[in-house]
Amino acid sequence: KVLPLTALGLAQVINSAWHILGSRVLSDVPYVSPLDFTVMRQVLTCALLTIWARSVESDGKDKRPIRLPPFASSDFNKLVVGGVCGGFLVPIFYLQGLGMTTPTTTSIWDGPMLPVLVFCTTLALGIEKLTNPAGRIGSLLLTSGGSLLVLLGDYDTRQSEIADTRSSKGSDSLDKLTFLLGNIIMIVQVACFATMTMMQRQLKKYPPLTLTSWLFCIGAIANILVVLIMPGTSIWAVAMKSIHALRESKTFVFGLAYAVVGMSAITYTILSYGSRHLESSVVTLFAAAQPPITVAMEAVLFTTPVGIKKQVGMVLVVVGMYYFTMKSTTCSVEVQLGNVNEKKQARILPPVLQEKRSMIV
């Protein structure tokens, strides 16, 4: 379990940097909308991952490309749902929500709130079983509570972009409403991301690079279709605005490259890889590391004050993450080694696996 856990930790460092960079990537080019940026990001990522996957992963000794699941099959439907949610809706909602809140706020929703949703959803759907209930639920609540404490500290200090820009025209209430709407958008984004993660878990039999390339190609197709049917825009207009932005803004160039290579290709491939070895709730739990990392990066890069609430919240997040991961992976190892009694087995394993295990024993 060490390699997938380490890879997931690296992915969260990449994600945390994007919370800061993403809030500035469109600042120099206001004529480029979140949809325009997402179209360019998804198309370029689709091309990059397709080439990468075909050169690294193949089917059999004759090096044939891995084929898509049959049309309308269960795997194909899951792939479409995961691609639309992860490759299309998540990037758009993320950039829109980030523009209306702050890097720390988005790291809260994109971090610890994500495993809470995935944990509850996978239990409700029967995808995962509740193991070590007291330890896992307690550590999850500890992680979420720490994140909310970081968010409260960010709001109270008024040192970040959450701070209202007061004016004689009463923009104070408008800014608060914008912040609220931004948080609602981030909640929707988290739901989409959670759905994609669960679909990845269900499709773990496919190689990670190939699976990730499929998800982004579906997302790119969805983006292009939206641009084609949306009035007032076109593929040509998106291309021209993007080319102009690439010439005009170095921040845009670096941001687009980082989004394609780091946030898309590397991070999503790590998620696909992690889903093959770990439960969905454990994979998404590592997103809880984003608030502490983002707060630390903002403090170093922009000298943003780190108050006592943020410090305590960061400690709670780290402790909660550690215990949740330990409880989950320890239980998984016990099942693999057979060090589990019948009563505990009934809580851990689905009925089908219980029957198979009893036959083996």
mmCIF file of C-alpha atoms in Angstrom:
data_model
loop_
_atom_site.group_PDB
_atom_site.id
_atom_site.type_symbol
_atom_site.label_atom_id
_atom_site.label_comp_id
_atom_site.label_asym_id
_atom_site.label_seq_id
_atom_site.Cartn_x
_atom_site.Cartn_y
_atom_site.Cartn_z
ATOM 1 C CA LYS A 1 0.000 0.000 0.000
ATOM 2 C CA VAL A 2 2.980 2.343 0.358
ATOM 3 C CA LEU A 3 3.326 3.208 -3.349
ATOM 4 C CA PRO A 4 -0.333 4.149 -3.994
ATOM 5 C CA LEU A 5 -0.473 6.123 -0.732
ATOM 6 C CA THR A 6 2.715 8.008 -1.634
ATOM 7 C CA ALA A 7 1.412 8.725 -5.135
ATOM 8 C CA LEU A 8 -1.848 10.093 -3.707
ATOM 9 C CA GLY A 9 0.145 12.375 -1.424
ATOM 10 C CA LEU A 10 2.048 13.740 -4.441
ATOM 11 C CA ALA A 11 -1.241 14.331 -6.250
ATOM 12 C CA GLN A 12 -2.491 16.518 -3.393
ATOM 13 C CA VAL A 13 0.619 18.698 -3.529
ATOM 14 C CA ILE A 14 -0.077 19.247 -7.247
ATOM 15 C CA ASN A 15 -3.735 19.996 -6.496
ATOM 16 C CA SER A 16 -2.902 22.443 -3.707
ATOM 17 C CA ALA A 17 -0.606 24.447 -5.973
ATOM 18 C CA TRP A 18 -3.413 24.620 -8.531
ATOM 19 C CA HIS A 19 -5.769 26.182 -5.957
ATOM 20 C CA ILE A 20 -3.412 29.172 -5.898
ATOM 21 C CA LEU A 21 -2.403 29.217 -9.565
ATOM 22 C CA GLY A 22 -5.933 28.549 -10.810
ATOM 23 C CA SER A 23 -7.259 31.661 -9.085
ATOM 24 C CA ARG A 24 -4.874 33.769 -11.184
ATOM 25 C CA VAL A 25 -4.708 31.940 -14.499
ATOM 26 C CA LEU A 26 -7.513 34.015 -16.087
ATOM 27 C CA SER A 27 -6.727 37.293 -14.301
ATOM 28 C CA ASP A 28 -4.723 38.733 -17.227
ATOM 29 C CA VAL A 29 -7.159 37.489 -19.888
ATOM 30 C CA PRO A 30 -10.725 38.306 -18.719
ATOM 31 C CA TYR A 31 -12.081 37.613 -22.211
ATOM 32 C CA VAL A 32 -11.316 33.896 -21.721
ATOM 33 C CA SER A 33 -14.220 32.261 -19.865
ATOM 34 C CA PRO A 34 -13.964 29.149 -17.646
ATOM 35 C CA LEU A 35 -15.635 27.191 -20.461
ATOM 36 C CA ASP A 36 -13.064 28.411 -23.020
ATOM 37 C CA PHE A 37 -10.204 27.406 -20.740
ATOM 38 C CA THR A 38 -11.768 24.025 -19.990
ATOM 39 C CA VAL A 39 -12.238 23.240 -23.701
ATOM 40 C CA MET A 40 -8.555 23.898 -24.398
ATOM 41 C CA ARG A 41 -7.479 21.982 -21.302
ATOM 42 C CA GLN A 42 -9.573 18.903 -22.064
ATOM 43 C CA VAL A 43 -8.679 18.706 -25.755
ATOM 44 C CA LEU A 44 -4.954 19.004 -25.074
ATOM 45 C CA THR A 45 -5.143 16.530 -22.174
ATOM 46 C CA CYS A 46 -7.072 14.041 -24.304
ATOM 47 C CA ALA A 47 -4.388 14.181 -27.010
ATOM 48 C CA LEU A 48 -1.513 13.918 -24.496
ATOM 49 C CA LEU A 49 -2.984 11.000 -22.554
ATOM 50 C CA THR A 50 -4.006 9.084 -25.697
ATOM 51 C CA ILE A 51 -0.446 9.215 -27.050
ATOM 52 C CA TRP A 52 0.991 8.377 -23.614
ATOM 53 C CA ALA A 53 -1.376 5.456 -23.000
ATOM 54 C CA ARG A 54 -0.816 3.917 -26.446
ATOM 55 C CA SER A 55 2.950 4.035 -25.983
ATOM 56 C CA VAL A 56 2.945 2.532 -22.465
ATOM 57 C CA GLU A 57 -0.124 0.308 -22.125
ATOM 58 C CA SER A 58 -1.254 -2.358 -24.594
ATOM 59 C CA ASP A 59 -3.449 -5.440 -24.835
ATOM 60 C CA GLY A 60 -1.471 -8.661 -25.189
ATOM 61 C CA LYS A 61 1.895 -9.470 -26.703
ATOM 62 C CA ASP A 62 1.064 -7.947 -30.075
ATOM 63 C CA LYS A 63 0.885 -4.466 -28.474
ATOM 64 C CA ARG A 64 -2.652 -3.764 -29.625
ATOM 65 C CA PRO A 65 -4.331 -0.639 -28.181
ATOM 66 C CA ILE A 66 -6.816 -1.433 -25.428
ATOM 67 C CA ARG A 67 -10.355 -1.242 -26.797
ATOM 68 C CA LEU A 68 -13.259 0.670 -25.361
ATOM 69 C CA PRO A 69 -15.969 -1.348 -23.587
ATOM 70 C CA PRO A 70 -18.857 -2.390 -25.888
ATOM 71 C CA PHE A 71 -21.376 0.357 -26.581
ATOM 72 C CA ALA A 72 -24.263 0.541 -24.063
ATOM 73 C CA SER A 73 -22.581 -2.037 -21.802
ATOM 74 C CA SER A 74 -22.396 -1.458 -18.055
ATOM 75 C CA ASP A 75 -18.715 -0.467 -18.264
ATOM 76 C CA PHE A 76 -19.378 1.895 -21.167
ATOM 77 C CA ASN A 77 -22.190 3.649 -19.276
ATOM 78 C CA LYS A 78 -19.980 4.043 -16.201
ATOM 79 C CA LEU A 79 -17.234 5.419 -18.413
ATOM 80 C CA VAL A 80 -19.580 8.031 -19.909
ATOM 81 C CA VAL A 81 -20.866 9.091 -16.490
ATOM 82 C CA GLY A 82 -17.323 9.353 -15.137
ATOM 83 C CA GLY A 83 -16.106 11.254 -18.198
ATOM 84 C CA VAL A 84 -18.954 13.776 -18.187
ATOM 85 C CA CYS A 85 -18.644 14.371 -14.435
ATOM 86 C CA GLY A 86 -14.843 14.363 -14.146
ATOM 87 C CA GLY A 87 -13.747 15.522 -17.573
ATOM 88 C CA PHE A 88 -16.445 18.107 -18.236
ATOM 89 C CA LEU A 89 -18.345 19.349 -15.163
ATOM 90 C CA VAL A 90 -15.575 19.304 -12.539
ATOM 91 C CA PRO A 91 -13.145 21.705 -14.323
ATOM 92 C CA ILE A 92 -15.881 24.195 -15.240
ATOM 93 C CA PHE A 93 -17.484 24.285 -11.787
ATOM 94 C CA TYR A 94 -14.066 24.417 -10.151
ATOM 95 C CA LEU A 95 -12.841 27.487 -12.036
ATOM 96 C CA GLN A 96 -16.194 29.232 -11.587
ATOM 97 C CA GLY A 97 -16.279 28.507 -7.849
ATOM 98 C CA LEU A 98 -12.622 29.428 -7.406
ATOM 99 C CA GLY A 99 -13.254 32.816 -9.009
ATOM 100 C CA MET A 100 -16.047 33.506 -6.499
ATOM 101 C CA THR A 101 -14.253 32.321 -3.334
ATOM 102 C CA THR A 102 -10.570 31.785 -2.381
ATOM 103 C CA PRO A 103 -7.872 29.120 -2.779
ATOM 104 C CA THR A 104 -8.291 28.048 0.864
ATOM 105 C CA THR A 105 -12.076 27.804 0.542
ATOM 106 C CA THR A 106 -11.912 25.685 -2.607
ATOM 107 C CA SER A 107 -9.300 23.437 -0.988
ATOM 108 C CA ILE A 108 -11.822 22.793 1.814
ATOM 109 C CA TRP A 109 -14.610 21.686 -0.515
ATOM 110 C CA ASP A 110 -12.249 19.929 -2.907
ATOM 111 C CA GLY A 111 -10.512 18.312 0.068
ATOM 112 C CA PRO A 112 -12.080 16.946 3.265
ATOM 113 C CA MET A 113 -15.694 17.438 2.179
ATOM 114 C CA LEU A 114 -15.029 15.072 -0.746
ATOM 115 C CA PRO A 115 -14.211 11.924 1.290
ATOM 116 C CA VAL A 116 -17.223 12.570 3.538
ATOM 117 C CA LEU A 117 -19.527 12.486 0.508
ATOM 118 C CA VAL A 118 -17.780 9.479 -1.054
ATOM 119 C CA PHE A 119 -17.742 7.555 2.236
ATOM 120 C CA CYS A 120 -21.470 8.059 2.811
ATOM 121 C CA THR A 121 -22.391 7.374 -0.831
ATOM 122 C CA THR A 122 -20.355 4.172 -1.164
ATOM 123 C CA LEU A 123 -21.911 2.835 2.044
ATOM 124 C CA ALA A 124 -25.419 3.732 0.887
ATOM 125 C CA LEU A 125 -24.913 2.054 -2.493
ATOM 126 C CA GLY A 126 -23.220 -0.995 -0.990
ATOM 127 C CA ILE A 127 -19.983 -0.393 -2.911
ATOM 128 C CA GLU A 128 -17.976 -0.559 0.310
ATOM 129 C CA LYS A 129 -18.613 -2.072 3.737
ATOM 130 C CA LEU A 130 -18.370 -0.180 7.022
ATOM 131 C CA THR A 131 -15.237 -1.464 8.735
ATOM 132 C CA ASN A 132 -13.984 -0.238 12.129
ATOM 133 C CA PRO A 133 -17.013 2.098 12.339
ATOM 134 C CA ALA A 134 -15.996 4.005 15.472
ATOM 135 C CA GLY A 135 -12.442 4.649 14.265
ATOM 136 C CA ARG A 136 -13.270 5.514 10.657
ATOM 137 C CA ILE A 137 -16.273 7.735 11.375
ATOM 138 C CA GLY A 138 -14.465 9.435 14.255
ATOM 139 C CA SER A 139 -11.358 10.170 12.217
ATOM 140 C CA LEU A 140 -13.478 11.362 9.289
ATOM 141 C CA LEU A 141 -15.344 13.782 11.552
ATOM 142 C CA LEU A 142 -12.013 14.928 12.978
ATOM 143 C CA THR A 143 -10.714 15.627 9.479
ATOM 144 C CA SER A 144 -13.854 17.485 8.389
ATOM 145 C CA GLY A 145 -14.016 19.484 11.615
ATOM 146 C CA GLY A 146 -10.406 20.544 11.177
ATOM 147 C CA SER A 147 -11.131 21.689 7.633
ATOM 148 C CA LEU A 148 -14.118 23.744 8.728
ATOM 149 C CA LEU A 149 -11.936 25.316 11.412
ATOM 150 C CA VAL A 150 -9.416 26.307 8.721
ATOM 151 C CA LEU A 151 -12.276 27.788 6.674
ATOM 152 C CA LEU A 152 -13.584 29.714 9.688
ATOM 153 C CA GLY A 153 -10.113 31.079 10.386
ATOM 154 C CA ASP A 154 -9.774 32.161 6.754
ATOM 155 C CA TYR A 155 -13.120 33.941 6.909
ATOM 156 C CA ASP A 156 -12.571 35.624 10.280
ATOM 157 C CA THR A 157 -9.146 37.076 9.547
ATOM 158 C CA ARG A 158 -10.391 38.828 6.396
ATOM 159 C CA GLN A 159 -6.869 38.490 4.985
ATOM 160 C CA SER A 160 -7.831 36.534 1.881
ATOM 161 C CA GLU A 161 -10.114 37.130 -1.057
ATOM 162 C CA ILE A 162 -13.087 36.267 1.127
ATOM 163 C CA ALA A 163 -12.705 39.761 2.602
ATOM 164 C CA ASP A 164 -15.515 42.010 1.430
ATOM 165 C CA THR A 165 -14.668 44.925 -0.788
ATOM 166 C CA ARG A 166 -16.770 47.577 0.865
ATOM 167 C CA SER A 167 -17.946 50.646 -1.016
ATOM 168 C CA SER A 168 -20.525 53.336 -0.627
ATOM 169 C CA LYS A 169 -22.761 51.483 -3.090
ATOM 170 C CA GLY A 170 -23.255 48.570 -0.747
ATOM 171 C CA SER A 171 -21.106 46.007 -2.525
ATOM 172 C CA ASP A 172 -20.596 44.354 0.865
ATOM 173 C CA SER A 173 -23.820 42.328 0.608
ATOM 174 C CA LEU A 174 -23.146 41.525 -3.039
ATOM 175 C CA ASP A 175 -19.703 40.148 -2.198
ATOM 176 C CA LYS A 176 -21.173 37.988 0.547
ATOM 177 C CA LEU A 177 -23.759 36.645 -1.894
ATOM 178 C CA THR A 178 -21.033 35.923 -4.430
ATOM 179 C CA PHE A 179 -19.061 34.042 -1.795
ATOM 180 C CA LEU A 180 -22.143 32.005 -0.858
ATOM 181 C CA LEU A 181 -22.922 31.137 -4.491
ATOM 182 C CA GLY A 182 -19.286 30.176 -5.015
ATOM 183 C CA ASN A 183 -19.516 27.704 -2.131
ATOM 184 C CA ILE A 184 -22.711 26.199 -3.586
ATOM 185 C CA ILE A 185 -20.964 25.743 -6.935
ATOM 186 C CA MET A 186 -18.075 24.015 -5.169
ATOM 187 C CA ILE A 187 -20.508 21.616 -3.479
ATOM 188 C CA VAL A 188 -21.845 20.621 -6.900
ATOM 189 C CA GLN A 189 -18.262 20.234 -8.130
ATOM 190 C CA VAL A 190 -17.460 17.932 -5.220
ATOM 191 C CA ALA A 191 -20.502 15.769 -6.036
ATOM 192 C CA CYS A 192 -19.309 15.451 -9.642
ATOM 193 C CA PHE A 193 -15.773 14.581 -8.559
ATOM 194 C CA ALA A 194 -17.068 11.972 -6.107
ATOM 195 C CA THR A 195 -19.131 10.381 -8.869
ATOM 196 C CA MET A 196 -16.098 10.177 -11.142
ATOM 197 C CA THR A 197 -13.993 8.601 -8.377
ATOM 198 C CA MET A 198 -16.585 5.909 -7.744
ATOM 199 C CA MET A 199 -16.800 5.171 -11.470
ATOM 200 C CA GLN A 200 -12.991 4.799 -11.564
ATOM 201 C CA ARG A 201 -13.234 2.280 -8.750
ATOM 202 C CA GLN A 202 -15.843 0.313 -10.702
ATOM 203 C CA LEU A 203 -13.589 0.350 -13.802
ATOM 204 C CA LYS A 204 -10.360 -0.623 -12.012
ATOM 205 C CA LYS A 205 -9.768 -3.589 -14.371
ATOM 206 C CA TYR A 206 -8.649 -1.137 -17.081
ATOM 207 C CA PRO A 207 -5.068 0.266 -17.007
ATOM 208 C CA PRO A 208 -4.889 3.706 -15.310
ATOM 209 C CA LEU A 209 -3.460 5.711 -18.230
ATOM 210 C CA THR A 210 -5.939 4.274 -20.710
ATOM 211 C CA LEU A 211 -8.879 4.798 -18.351
ATOM 212 C CA THR A 212 -7.845 8.398 -17.675
ATOM 213 C CA SER A 213 -7.447 9.112 -21.410
ATOM 214 C CA TRP A 214 -10.956 7.784 -22.045
ATOM 215 C CA LEU A 215 -12.413 9.981 -19.292
ATOM 216 C CA PHE A 216 -10.783 13.115 -20.665
ATOM 217 C CA CYS A 217 -11.690 12.355 -24.271
ATOM 218 C CA ILE A 218 -15.333 12.001 -23.230
ATOM 219 C CA GLY A 219 -15.002 15.262 -21.325
ATOM 220 C CA ALA A 220 -13.476 16.963 -24.383
ATOM 221 C CA ILE A 221 -16.335 15.745 -26.598
ATOM 222 C CA ALA A 222 -18.886 17.047 -24.066
ATOM 223 C CA ASN A 223 -17.123 20.437 -23.966
ATOM 224 C CA ILE A 224 -17.090 20.715 -27.748
ATOM 225 C CA LEU A 225 -20.782 19.793 -28.000
ATOM 226 C CA VAL A 226 -21.684 22.487 -25.457
ATOM 227 C CA VAL A 227 -19.692 25.091 -27.393
ATOM 228 C CA LEU A 228 -21.420 24.062 -30.640
ATOM 229 C CA ILE A 229 -24.947 24.401 -29.237
ATOM 230 C CA MET A 230 -24.340 27.434 -27.018
ATOM 231 C CA PRO A 231 -25.394 30.723 -28.675
ATOM 232 C CA GLY A 232 -22.797 33.449 -29.041
ATOM 233 C CA THR A 233 -19.746 31.199 -29.180
ATOM 234 C CA SER A 234 -18.042 28.727 -31.485
ATOM 235 C CA ILE A 235 -15.014 26.464 -31.667
ATOM 236 C CA TRP A 236 -13.296 29.054 -33.851
ATOM 237 C CA ALA A 237 -13.939 31.811 -31.286
ATOM 238 C CA VAL A 238 -12.583 29.651 -28.458
ATOM 239 C CA ALA A 239 -9.472 28.833 -30.482
ATOM 240 C CA MET A 240 -8.827 32.479 -31.388
ATOM 241 C CA LYS A 241 -9.271 33.702 -27.822
ATOM 242 C CA SER A 242 -6.957 30.985 -26.535
ATOM 243 C CA ILE A 243 -4.258 31.764 -29.120
ATOM 244 C CA HIS A 244 -4.480 35.466 -28.261
ATOM 245 C CA ALA A 245 -4.221 34.676 -24.537
ATOM 246 C CA LEU A 246 -1.181 32.449 -25.117
ATOM 247 C CA ARG A 247 0.566 35.337 -26.844
ATOM 248 C CA GLU A 248 -0.488 37.936 -24.283
ATOM 249 C CA SER A 249 -0.122 36.291 -20.859
ATOM 250 C CA LYS A 250 2.721 34.170 -19.498
ATOM 251 C CA THR A 251 0.505 33.326 -16.510
ATOM 252 C CA PHE A 252 -2.073 31.852 -18.884
ATOM 253 C CA VAL A 253 0.596 29.826 -20.704
ATOM 254 C CA PHE A 254 2.007 28.391 -17.495
ATOM 255 C CA GLY A 255 -1.468 27.827 -16.040
ATOM 256 C CA LEU A 256 -2.696 25.953 -19.109
ATOM 257 C CA ALA A 257 0.443 23.799 -19.223
ATOM 258 C CA TYR A 258 0.155 23.054 -15.501
ATOM 259 C CA ALA A 259 -3.533 22.194 -15.828
ATOM 260 C CA VAL A 260 -2.926 19.813 -18.749
ATOM 261 C CA VAL A 261 0.188 18.024 -17.501
ATOM 262 C CA GLY A 262 -0.081 18.328 -13.709
ATOM 263 C CA MET A 263 -3.740 18.658 -12.759
ATOM 264 C CA SER A 264 -5.139 16.494 -15.544
ATOM 265 C CA ALA A 265 -2.653 13.943 -16.864
ATOM 266 C CA ILE A 266 -0.650 13.200 -13.716
ATOM 267 C CA THR A 267 -3.255 13.714 -10.982
ATOM 268 C CA TYR A 268 -6.115 11.846 -12.646
ATOM 269 C CA THR A 269 -3.824 8.968 -13.633
ATOM 270 C CA ILE A 270 -2.720 8.698 -9.996
ATOM 271 C CA LEU A 271 -6.384 8.592 -8.970
ATOM 272 C CA SER A 272 -7.049 5.783 -11.451
ATOM 273 C CA TYR A 273 -3.983 3.927 -10.178
ATOM 274 C CA GLY A 274 -4.957 4.439 -6.535
ATOM 275 C CA SER A 275 -8.500 3.210 -7.207
ATOM 276 C CA ARG A 276 -7.082 -0.148 -8.308
ATOM 277 C CA HIS A 277 -5.431 -0.720 -4.922
ATOM 278 C CA LEU A 278 -7.464 1.244 -2.355
ATOM 279 C CA GLU A 279 -11.091 1.917 -1.435
ATOM 280 C CA SER A 280 -12.737 5.001 -2.939
ATOM 281 C CA SER A 281 -13.081 6.599 0.504
ATOM 282 C CA VAL A 282 -9.329 6.213 1.129
ATOM 283 C CA VAL A 283 -8.429 7.567 -2.324
ATOM 284 C CA THR A 284 -10.557 10.673 -1.840
ATOM 285 C CA LEU A 285 -9.493 11.104 1.793
ATOM 286 C CA PHE A 286 -6.067 12.256 0.639
ATOM 287 C CA ALA A 287 -7.764 15.336 -0.749
ATOM 288 C CA ALA A 288 -8.074 16.357 2.911
ATOM 289 C CA ALA A 289 -4.394 17.271 2.823
ATOM 290 C CA GLN A 290 -5.143 20.157 0.457
ATOM 291 C CA PRO A 291 -6.214 22.803 3.041
ATOM 292 C CA PRO A 292 -3.045 22.507 5.175
ATOM 293 C CA ILE A 293 -0.827 22.458 2.068
ATOM 294 C CA THR A 294 -2.691 25.406 0.507
ATOM 295 C CA VAL A 295 -2.525 27.450 3.727
ATOM 296 C CA ALA A 296 1.219 26.768 3.971
ATOM 297 C CA MET A 297 1.787 27.732 0.324
ATOM 298 C CA GLU A 298 -0.209 30.968 0.701
ATOM 299 C CA ALA A 299 1.774 31.830 3.842
ATOM 300 C CA VAL A 300 5.100 31.262 2.074
ATOM 301 C CA LEU A 301 4.267 32.808 -1.298
ATOM 302 C CA PHE A 302 2.000 35.689 -0.260
ATOM 303 C CA THR A 303 2.815 36.087 3.464
ATOM 304 C CA THR A 304 -0.831 35.383 4.328
ATOM 305 C CA PRO A 305 -1.202 35.270 8.143
ATOM 306 C CA VAL A 306 -1.841 31.835 9.659
ATOM 307 C CA GLY A 307 -3.975 32.322 12.775
ATOM 308 C CA ILE A 308 -4.504 29.932 15.656
ATOM 309 C CA LYS A 309 -7.725 28.529 14.157
ATOM 310 C CA LYS A 310 -5.951 27.591 10.955
ATOM 311 C CA GLN A 311 -3.082 26.010 12.860
ATOM 312 C CA VAL A 312 -5.379 23.902 15.054
ATOM 313 C CA GLY A 313 -7.499 22.965 12.034
ATOM 314 C CA MET A 314 -4.443 21.841 10.076
ATOM 315 C CA VAL A 315 -3.350 19.575 12.947
ATOM 316 C CA LEU A 316 -6.834 18.029 13.183
ATOM 317 C CA VAL A 317 -6.868 17.349 9.439
ATOM 318 C CA VAL A 318 -3.509 15.581 9.514
ATOM 319 C CA VAL A 319 -4.407 13.474 12.581
ATOM 320 C CA GLY A 320 -7.806 12.530 11.152
ATOM 321 C CA MET A 321 -6.287 11.552 7.799
ATOM 322 C CA TYR A 322 -3.671 9.373 9.459
ATOM 323 C CA TYR A 323 -6.125 7.420 11.607
ATOM 324 C CA PHE A 324 -8.695 6.972 8.832
ATOM 325 C CA THR A 325 -6.045 5.593 6.475
ATOM 326 C CA MET A 326 -4.601 3.334 9.160
ATOM 327 C CA LYS A 327 -8.026 1.931 10.074
ATOM 328 C CA SER A 328 -8.917 1.278 6.431
ATOM 329 C CA THR A 329 -5.630 -0.272 5.308
ATOM 330 C CA THR A 330 -5.215 -2.323 8.507
ATOM 331 C CA CYS A 331 -8.632 -3.883 8.026
ATOM 332 C CA SER A 332 -7.841 -4.645 4.378
ATOM 333 C CA VAL A 333 -4.607 -6.403 5.363
ATOM 334 C CA GLU A 334 -6.433 -8.422 8.031
ATOM 335 C CA VAL A 335 -8.879 -9.712 5.441
ATOM 336 C CA GLN A 336 -6.088 -10.641 3.022
ATOM 337 C CA LEU A 337 -4.136 -12.514 5.725
ATOM 338 C CA GLY A 338 -7.210 -14.166 7.217
ATOM 339 C CA ASN A 339 -6.684 -12.549 10.634
ATOM 340 C CA VAL A 340 -10.354 -11.803 11.197
ATOM 341 C CA ASN A 341 -13.032 -13.667 13.127
ATOM 342 C CA GLU A 342 -16.486 -14.561 11.800
ATOM 343 C CA LYS A 343 -18.243 -11.692 13.570
ATOM 344 C CA LYS A 344 -15.821 -9.125 12.184
ATOM 345 C CA GLN A 345 -15.906 -10.819 8.773
ATOM 346 C CA ALA A 346 -19.651 -10.237 8.592
ATOM 347 C CA ARG A 347 -19.077 -6.497 8.961
ATOM 348 C CA ILE A 348 -16.176 -6.297 6.529
ATOM 349 C CA LEU A 349 -17.052 -8.572 3.627
ATOM 350 C CA PRO A 350 -20.073 -8.681 1.334
ATOM 351 C CA PRO A 351 -22.042 -11.983 1.522
ATOM 352 C CA VAL A 352 -20.548 -13.327 -1.728
ATOM 353 C CA LEU A 353 -16.976 -12.838 -0.516
ATOM 354 C CA GLN A 354 -17.849 -14.290 2.878
ATOM 355 C CA GLU A 355 -19.025 -17.485 1.176
ATOM 356 C CA LYS A 356 -15.902 -17.692 -1.005
ATOM 357 C CA ARG A 357 -13.621 -17.118 1.969
ATOM 358 C CA SER A 358 -15.338 -19.834 4.008
ATOM 359 C CA MET A 359 -14.852 -22.271 1.125
ATOM 360 C CA ILE A 360 -11.137 -21.454 0.971
ATOM 361 C CA VAL A 361 -10.702 -21.820 4.710
#
